[in-house]
Every structure is written in C-alpha cells, then in structure tokens.
Amino acid sequence: MGRPIVAIVGRPNVGKSTLFNRIAGKRIAITEDTPGVTRDRIYAECEWLDNYFTLIDTGGIEPKSDDIILQQMKRQAEIAIETADVILFIVDGKNGITANDKDVAEILRKSHKRVLLICNKMDFYVDNNNMFDFYELGLGEPISISSTEALGLGDLLDDIVENFPEDCDTEVDTDLIKIAVIGKPNVGKSSLINKILGQERVIVSDIPGTTRDAIDTFFEKGDKKFVFIDTAGIRKRKKIFENIERYSVVRAFAAVERADICLMVIDVNEGVTEQDTKIAGFAHDNGKSIIVLINKWDLIEKD
C-alpha cells in the first residue's frame, strides 16, 4: 500500500485551510473569513515523527446547495473522502453544532472510513460546554484544538499517525518532477490536468478564476513520479481586485519558483498576448524550462 492519505473535510469556514497550513508548516491554502475560498482539493506532503503522509484540504461541503460551483466543491470533497485513509472532520467549537455539520457527519458515517472529529476554534477563552453537543454526530469523542493558536496540534498529529493502516508506507518519498501549469485565466489549465489524469481532479468551469489556489496533483507514469501544479490564472495587476485573487496570483508565481518545468498554456483564439510574454518571462528569469501548449485548437474555424 502507498503513502497514507489524510483528508480535511467539513462545512464552510470552520478553519480547515488554517489547520491544513499549520500541519503542512507553510501557507499553501488561502485562508479568508469568506465561505468557499478553498474550491479544489489541495495536497501537501507532511511529516510527523518520521511518519510521512499526504494531506488534502477540501472546500466547504454544503450538501443541499444548488449552486454549480458549490456542487463541484462537494464532489471534490467526496473524492477526497473516497481516497483517504484517515478523515479529519472539522467543526466549529466556538459557534456550536449546525444542521450542515449533521449533513456532513451523515456522509462520513456512510463512508465507513476512520474519522477523527476535530472541534476547532477552542481558544483559551472559549466555553468548552459546546464540545458535548458534538457527541450527537455519532463520530466518537471530539478532539479539542485551535488551529489559529496552534493548541492541541501535537496530540492531534499523534492520533492521526496512530490511525494509519498497518500496511501504509510512511517513509520518505523519492524526489518528484514538479510541473507547473501556467497561463492566463480560463485558457484550459485545469481541463488539461484532468485530461492527463483521467479524472475530475480540478474544478472546471467557464467562469474565469475558478482555480484559486496552486493545486498539487501527484501522478505516476511507469517508474516516474510527477507533481502537476495547477495555478490560478495570472492577470494584469490592475485587474486584481479582491484579496483572495491577489493571494492566488502570489501562489501562482510561487508555484513557478518551486517547479522544475512549466507548461505554458495559451488560448489559440487569443494568440500570444503581452500578459503571456510576461508570465513566460517570469518563468525564464527563474531558470525554468518552458513547454508552450496552444490550447482550444478544435475551436478554430477550418478553411
């Protein structure tokens, strides 16, 4: 069996991405007091006491929403649940149990996976009485933590490691070939990765900016191991308005810096733009090899 996989799930805005960043040891997922900031599954390779595992952050689950993006986020979370060995179900201990928590708990009970119920936001000043309400979710004893204050994380990591299947490989992995997929918004970067992997790994929509984080996807071909990094589309600075999108662009540039190779995706209908040359220039200045891909060729009118 391969490296153990740990998935973080829960309703929106309970602190999933903050916990993810704490365990990963760096800010990978965007954190903001806005529900729905994390949309795709975000992966990080983590280690605790010489035990290596893959950690997955997911978007907030809203089972009864009709919004197309929220439905796709739910599907991404369900895929993470299906592939995980251990699931961290995050609830908000400060504000107490909600109907949405109960809906997510029902999904997790049906998965028959190992679930740790994590009561987050339990800072020094929070009334612990809220914790007792979470027993009714039927997922065992709640584990009290505060991801923002880093309280209880050591004990939590001990519990995570203890729940790994016995046949998992927790030793350090070999070096991976890191490939960043870069380009302007909505040129087909996520569709390209999904096609290569043969699965709906990344949310795809005609809405520009659907991908917000830089998303790592691990992939094996023969004896070769790769990491595809799908990045948020890089826009001109004057077009970057909200904080979340600004963070996304920073993530995209950081993804280029840690990549070995960059796949530059260009929309054939738009041709090579000034923004494309700037993105390619940034990759070149960082000493990265670049493969240029001309996408949406099927949409060109034939003579």
Short mmCIF file of C-alpha atoms in Angstrom, two decimals:
data_model
loop_
_atom_site.label_atom_id
_atom_site.label_comp_id
_atom_site.label_asym_id
_atom_site.label_seq_id
_atom_site.Cartn_x
_atom_site.Cartn_y
_atom_site.Cartn_z
CA MET A 1 0.00 0.00 0.00
CA GLY A 2 1.18 3.54 -0.71
CA ARG A 3 1.66 6.56 1.48
CA PRO A 4 -1.26 7.22 3.88
CA ILE A 5 -3.71 9.93 2.85
CA VAL A 6 -5.39 12.27 5.35
CA ALA A 7 -8.34 14.40 4.19
CA ILE A 8 -9.64 17.51 5.96
CA VAL A 9 -13.39 18.00 5.47
CA GLY A 10 -16.25 19.99 6.97
CA ARG A 11 -18.74 22.73 6.27
CA PRO A 12 -17.51 26.14 5.08
CA ASN A 13 -15.45 28.46 7.26
CA VAL A 14 -14.66 26.15 10.19
CA GLY A 15 -10.88 26.54 9.83
CA LYS A 16 -9.98 23.66 7.52
CA SER A 17 -7.39 25.57 5.49
CA THR A 18 -5.83 27.12 8.61
CA LEU A 19 -5.34 23.63 10.05
CA PHE A 20 -4.00 22.41 6.70
CA ASN A 21 -1.42 25.20 6.65
CA ARG A 22 -0.45 24.51 10.27
CA ILE A 23 0.19 20.82 9.64
CA ALA A 24 1.92 21.47 6.31
CA GLY A 25 4.17 24.02 8.00
CA LYS A 26 3.60 26.73 5.40
CA ARG A 27 0.78 28.76 3.91
CA ILE A 28 -0.35 26.69 0.94
CA ALA A 29 -4.12 27.12 1.06
CA ILE A 30 -5.68 30.57 1.04
CA THR A 31 -7.37 31.43 4.34
CA GLU A 32 -10.02 34.12 4.50
CA ASP A 33 -13.20 34.72 6.53
CA THR A 34 -15.20 34.08 3.37
CA PRO A 35 -17.01 30.76 2.86
CA GLY A 36 -15.94 28.95 -0.30
CA VAL A 37 -12.39 30.29 -0.52
CA THR A 38 -10.95 26.78 -0.99
CA ARG A 39 -12.56 25.17 -4.05
CA ASP A 40 -10.41 22.28 -5.28
CA ARG A 41 -8.57 19.56 -3.40
CA ILE A 42 -5.18 20.87 -2.31
CA TYR A 43 -2.38 18.42 -1.48
CA ALA A 44 0.73 18.69 0.69
CA GLU A 45 3.38 16.19 1.69
CA CYS A 46 3.70 16.20 5.50
CA GLU A 47 5.78 14.52 8.21
CA TRP A 48 5.28 13.83 11.91
CA LEU A 49 7.91 11.93 13.93
CA ASP A 50 9.37 10.36 10.76
CA ASN A 51 5.92 9.31 9.53
CA TYR A 52 5.24 10.76 6.07
CA PHE A 53 1.73 11.23 4.74
CA THR A 54 -0.25 13.16 2.14
CA LEU A 55 -2.63 15.80 3.50
CA ILE A 56 -5.65 17.01 1.48
CA ASP A 57 -7.56 20.24 2.08
CA THR A 58 -11.07 20.45 0.64
CA GLY A 59 -13.69 23.11 0.05
CA GLY A 60 -16.56 23.51 2.48
CA ILE A 61 -19.33 20.95 1.98
CA GLU A 62 -22.84 22.35 1.55
CA PRO A 63 -24.82 19.21 0.62
CA LYS A 64 -28.12 20.95 -0.14
CA SER A 65 -26.84 23.85 -2.25
CA ASP A 66 -27.95 24.18 -5.90
CA ASP A 67 -25.01 26.44 -6.84
CA ILE A 68 -22.95 24.74 -9.58
CA ILE A 69 -19.56 25.67 -8.09
CA LEU A 70 -20.65 24.51 -4.61
CA GLN A 71 -21.89 21.24 -6.10
CA GLN A 72 -18.50 20.72 -7.77
CA MET A 73 -16.75 21.58 -4.48
CA LYS A 74 -18.87 18.92 -2.77
CA ARG A 75 -17.84 16.39 -5.41
CA GLN A 76 -14.17 17.27 -4.90
CA ALA A 77 -14.60 16.69 -1.15
CA GLU A 78 -16.34 13.36 -1.81
CA ILE A 79 -13.39 12.23 -3.97
CA ALA A 80 -11.03 13.16 -1.11
CA ILE A 81 -13.17 11.12 1.30
CA GLU A 82 -13.12 8.13 -1.07
CA THR A 83 -9.31 8.16 -1.36
CA ALA A 84 -8.45 8.96 2.28
CA ASP A 85 -7.20 6.53 4.92
CA VAL A 86 -7.98 8.97 7.75
CA ILE A 87 -10.54 11.80 7.67
CA LEU A 88 -10.35 14.90 9.86
CA PHE A 89 -13.91 16.20 10.25
CA ILE A 90 -13.58 19.83 11.36
CA VAL A 91 -16.38 21.53 13.31
CA ASP A 92 -16.58 24.98 14.89
CA GLY A 93 -16.42 24.55 18.67
CA LYS A 94 -16.91 28.25 19.25
CA ASN A 95 -20.26 28.55 17.45
CA GLY A 96 -21.55 25.04 18.11
CA ILE A 97 -23.21 22.34 16.03
CA THR A 98 -25.23 23.20 12.91
CA ALA A 99 -27.58 21.37 10.55
CA ASN A 100 -24.80 21.42 7.94
CA ASP A 101 -22.47 19.65 10.40
CA LYS A 102 -25.08 16.91 10.77
CA ASP A 103 -25.38 16.55 6.98
CA VAL A 104 -21.60 16.18 6.60
CA ALA A 105 -21.48 13.71 9.51
CA GLU A 106 -24.06 11.55 7.74
CA ILE A 107 -21.88 11.47 4.60
CA LEU A 108 -18.87 10.44 6.70
CA ARG A 109 -20.70 7.71 8.61
CA LYS A 110 -21.72 6.15 5.29
CA SER A 111 -18.09 6.19 4.09
CA HIS A 112 -17.04 3.67 6.78
CA LYS A 113 -13.66 5.41 6.95
CA ARG A 114 -11.58 6.24 10.03
CA VAL A 115 -12.89 9.66 11.11
CA LEU A 116 -11.42 11.95 13.76
CA LEU A 117 -13.91 14.58 14.95
CA ILE A 118 -11.94 17.81 15.41
CA CYS A 119 -13.51 20.60 17.48
CA ASN A 120 -11.67 23.68 16.20
CA LYS A 121 -11.53 27.30 17.42
CA MET A 122 -11.25 26.13 21.04
CA ASP A 123 -9.08 29.03 22.16
CA PHE A 124 -8.29 29.80 25.80
CA TYR A 125 -11.41 31.92 26.25
CA VAL A 126 -13.96 29.59 24.60
CA ASP A 127 -16.60 27.78 26.69
CA ASN A 128 -15.87 24.04 26.43
CA ASN A 129 -19.52 23.13 27.01
CA ASN A 130 -20.16 23.37 23.26
CA MET A 131 -17.97 20.31 22.76
CA PHE A 132 -20.50 17.99 24.38
CA ASP A 133 -23.09 18.82 21.71
CA PHE A 134 -20.90 17.22 19.05
CA TYR A 135 -21.27 13.74 20.55
CA GLU A 136 -24.67 13.54 18.87
CA LEU A 137 -22.90 13.38 15.48
CA GLY A 138 -22.08 9.75 16.29
CA LEU A 139 -18.40 10.00 15.38
CA GLY A 140 -16.79 9.47 18.76
CA GLU A 141 -15.12 11.82 21.20
CA PRO A 142 -14.37 15.33 19.88
CA ILE A 143 -10.70 16.36 19.86
CA SER A 144 -10.23 19.96 21.02
CA ILE A 145 -7.80 22.18 19.07
CA SER A 146 -7.23 25.75 17.97
CA SER A 147 -5.58 25.89 14.56
CA THR A 148 -5.01 29.66 14.78
CA GLU A 149 -3.30 29.40 18.20
CA ALA A 150 -1.63 26.02 17.43
CA LEU A 151 -3.23 24.44 20.51
CA GLY A 152 -3.53 20.66 20.66
CA LEU A 153 -1.85 20.03 17.29
CA GLY A 154 0.82 17.68 18.63
CA ASP A 155 -1.75 15.40 20.25
CA LEU A 156 -3.86 15.56 17.08
CA LEU A 157 -0.92 14.50 14.91
CA ASP A 158 -0.24 11.61 17.30
CA ASP A 159 -3.86 10.49 16.86
CA ILE A 160 -3.60 10.80 13.07
CA VAL A 161 -0.48 8.62 12.88
CA GLU A 162 -2.00 6.02 15.24
CA ASN A 163 -4.93 5.62 12.84
CA PHE A 164 -2.84 4.88 9.75
CA PRO A 165 -3.46 1.42 8.26
CA GLU A 166 -0.70 -1.02 9.18
CA ASP A 167 0.26 -1.67 5.56
CA CYS A 168 0.85 2.01 4.67
CA ASP A 169 4.30 3.20 3.57
CA THR A 170 5.20 6.18 5.79
CA GLU A 171 8.86 6.52 4.74
CA VAL A 172 10.22 9.50 2.83
CA ASP A 173 9.45 9.53 -0.89
CA THR A 174 11.94 9.97 -3.72
CA ASP A 175 12.31 13.30 -5.50
CA LEU A 176 9.39 14.17 -7.73
CA ILE A 177 9.44 16.02 -11.05
CA LYS A 178 7.42 19.18 -10.38
CA ILE A 179 5.48 20.61 -13.33
CA ALA A 180 3.68 23.96 -13.02
CA VAL A 181 0.81 24.57 -15.43
CA ILE A 182 0.71 28.33 -16.01
CA GLY A 183 -1.14 30.85 -18.14
CA LYS A 184 -3.91 33.43 -18.14
CA PRO A 185 -7.30 32.70 -16.55
CA ASN A 186 -9.65 30.34 -18.38
CA VAL A 187 -7.23 29.06 -21.03
CA GLY A 188 -7.84 25.42 -20.07
CA LYS A 189 -5.15 24.66 -17.48
CA SER A 190 -7.42 22.64 -15.19
CA SER A 191 -9.04 20.80 -18.12
CA LEU A 192 -5.57 19.80 -19.33
CA ILE A 193 -4.64 18.29 -15.96
CA ASN A 194 -7.97 16.46 -15.67
CA LYS A 195 -7.46 15.00 -19.17
CA ILE A 196 -3.92 13.81 -18.38
CA LEU A 197 -5.02 12.22 -15.10
CA GLY A 198 -8.22 10.76 -16.50
CA GLN A 199 -10.26 12.06 -13.57
CA GLU A 200 -12.04 15.21 -12.40
CA ARG A 201 -9.19 16.33 -10.19
CA VAL A 202 -9.74 20.07 -10.58
CA ILE A 203 -12.99 22.03 -10.80
CA VAL A 204 -13.56 23.16 -14.38
CA SER A 205 -15.96 25.97 -15.25
CA ASP A 206 -16.41 28.66 -17.89
CA ILE A 207 -16.20 31.16 -15.02
CA PRO A 208 -12.71 32.74 -15.10
CA GLY A 209 -10.88 32.37 -11.78
CA THR A 210 -12.43 29.04 -10.76
CA THR A 211 -8.99 27.82 -9.63
CA ARG A 212 -7.81 29.99 -6.73
CA ASP A 213 -5.02 28.06 -5.03
CA ALA A 214 -1.98 26.43 -6.58
CA ILE A 215 -3.12 22.81 -6.52
CA ASP A 216 -0.66 19.90 -6.36
CA THR A 217 -1.63 16.62 -8.02
CA PHE A 218 0.58 13.53 -7.72
CA PHE A 219 0.82 11.30 -10.77
CA GLU A 220 2.82 8.19 -11.69
CA LYS A 221 3.73 7.05 -15.21
CA GLY A 222 5.74 3.85 -15.26
CA ASP A 223 8.55 4.31 -12.76
CA LYS A 224 8.41 8.11 -12.98
CA LYS A 225 6.70 10.25 -10.35
CA PHE A 226 5.37 13.72 -11.08
CA VAL A 227 3.60 16.57 -9.35
CA PHE A 228 1.34 18.72 -11.52
CA ILE A 229 0.78 22.18 -10.06
CA ASP A 230 -2.36 23.84 -11.43
CA THR A 231 -2.13 27.57 -10.81
CA ALA A 232 -4.62 30.38 -10.69
CA GLY A 233 -4.62 32.34 -13.93
CA ILE A 234 -2.18 35.25 -13.72
CA ARG A 235 -3.83 38.56 -14.56
CA LYS A 236 -2.54 42.07 -15.06
CA ARG A 237 -2.13 43.80 -11.70
CA LYS A 238 -4.75 46.45 -12.44
CA LYS A 239 -7.35 43.70 -12.90
CA ILE A 240 -6.71 42.14 -9.48
CA PHE A 241 -9.38 43.44 -7.13
CA GLU A 242 -10.19 41.18 -4.17
CA ASN A 243 -7.72 39.91 -1.55
CA ILE A 244 -8.43 36.27 -2.41
CA GLU A 245 -7.46 36.76 -6.05
CA ARG A 246 -4.35 38.69 -5.05
CA TYR A 247 -3.29 35.76 -2.84
CA SER A 248 -3.99 33.41 -5.77
CA VAL A 249 -1.62 35.25 -8.09
CA VAL A 250 1.10 35.18 -5.42
CA ARG A 251 0.56 31.39 -5.17
CA ALA A 252 0.90 31.07 -8.94
CA PHE A 253 4.26 32.85 -9.00
CA ALA A 254 5.42 30.76 -6.01
CA ALA A 255 4.40 27.60 -7.90
CA VAL A 256 6.63 28.63 -10.82
CA GLU A 257 9.54 29.16 -8.43
CA ARG A 258 9.31 25.63 -6.99
CA ALA A 259 8.65 23.87 -10.31
CA ASP A 260 11.21 22.04 -12.44
CA ILE A 261 9.27 22.51 -15.70
CA CYS A 262 6.49 24.93 -16.71
CA LEU A 263 3.70 24.10 -19.15
CA MET A 264 2.62 27.43 -20.63
CA VAL A 265 -0.99 27.18 -21.84
CA ILE A 266 -2.14 29.73 -24.46
CA ASP A 267 -5.65 30.11 -25.89
CA VAL A 268 -5.37 29.82 -29.69
CA ASN A 269 -8.32 32.19 -30.09
CA GLU A 270 -6.46 34.97 -28.29
CA GLY A 271 -2.96 34.27 -29.56
CA VAL A 272 0.13 35.29 -27.64
CA THR A 273 -0.68 38.34 -25.53
CA GLU A 274 1.52 40.76 -23.65
CA GLN A 275 0.45 39.05 -20.43
CA ASP A 276 1.57 35.67 -21.82
CA THR A 277 5.04 37.05 -22.55
CA LYS A 278 5.29 38.44 -19.01
CA ILE A 279 4.32 35.09 -17.49
CA ALA A 280 6.85 33.28 -19.70
CA GLY A 281 9.44 35.91 -18.82
CA PHE A 282 8.93 35.31 -15.10
CA ALA A 283 9.45 31.56 -15.61
CA HIS A 284 12.54 32.19 -17.76
CA ASP A 285 14.01 34.60 -15.22
CA ASN A 286 13.66 31.87 -12.60
CA GLY A 287 15.59 29.41 -14.76
CA LYS A 288 12.65 27.16 -15.61
CA SER A 289 12.25 25.09 -18.76
CA ILE A 290 9.06 26.05 -20.60
CA ILE A 291 6.89 23.94 -22.90
CA VAL A 292 4.33 26.07 -24.78
CA LEU A 293 0.92 24.46 -25.37
CA ILE A 294 -1.58 26.02 -27.80
CA ASN A 295 -5.00 25.02 -26.45
CA LYS A 296 -8.57 25.08 -27.85
CA TRP A 297 -7.28 24.27 -31.35
CA ASP A 298 -10.57 22.49 -32.11
CA LEU A 299 -12.42 25.83 -31.89
CA ILE A 300 -10.55 27.34 -34.83
CA GLU A 301 -12.70 27.60 -37.96
CA LYS A 302 -11.44 25.36 -40.74
CA ASP A 303 -10.96 26.82 -44.24
#
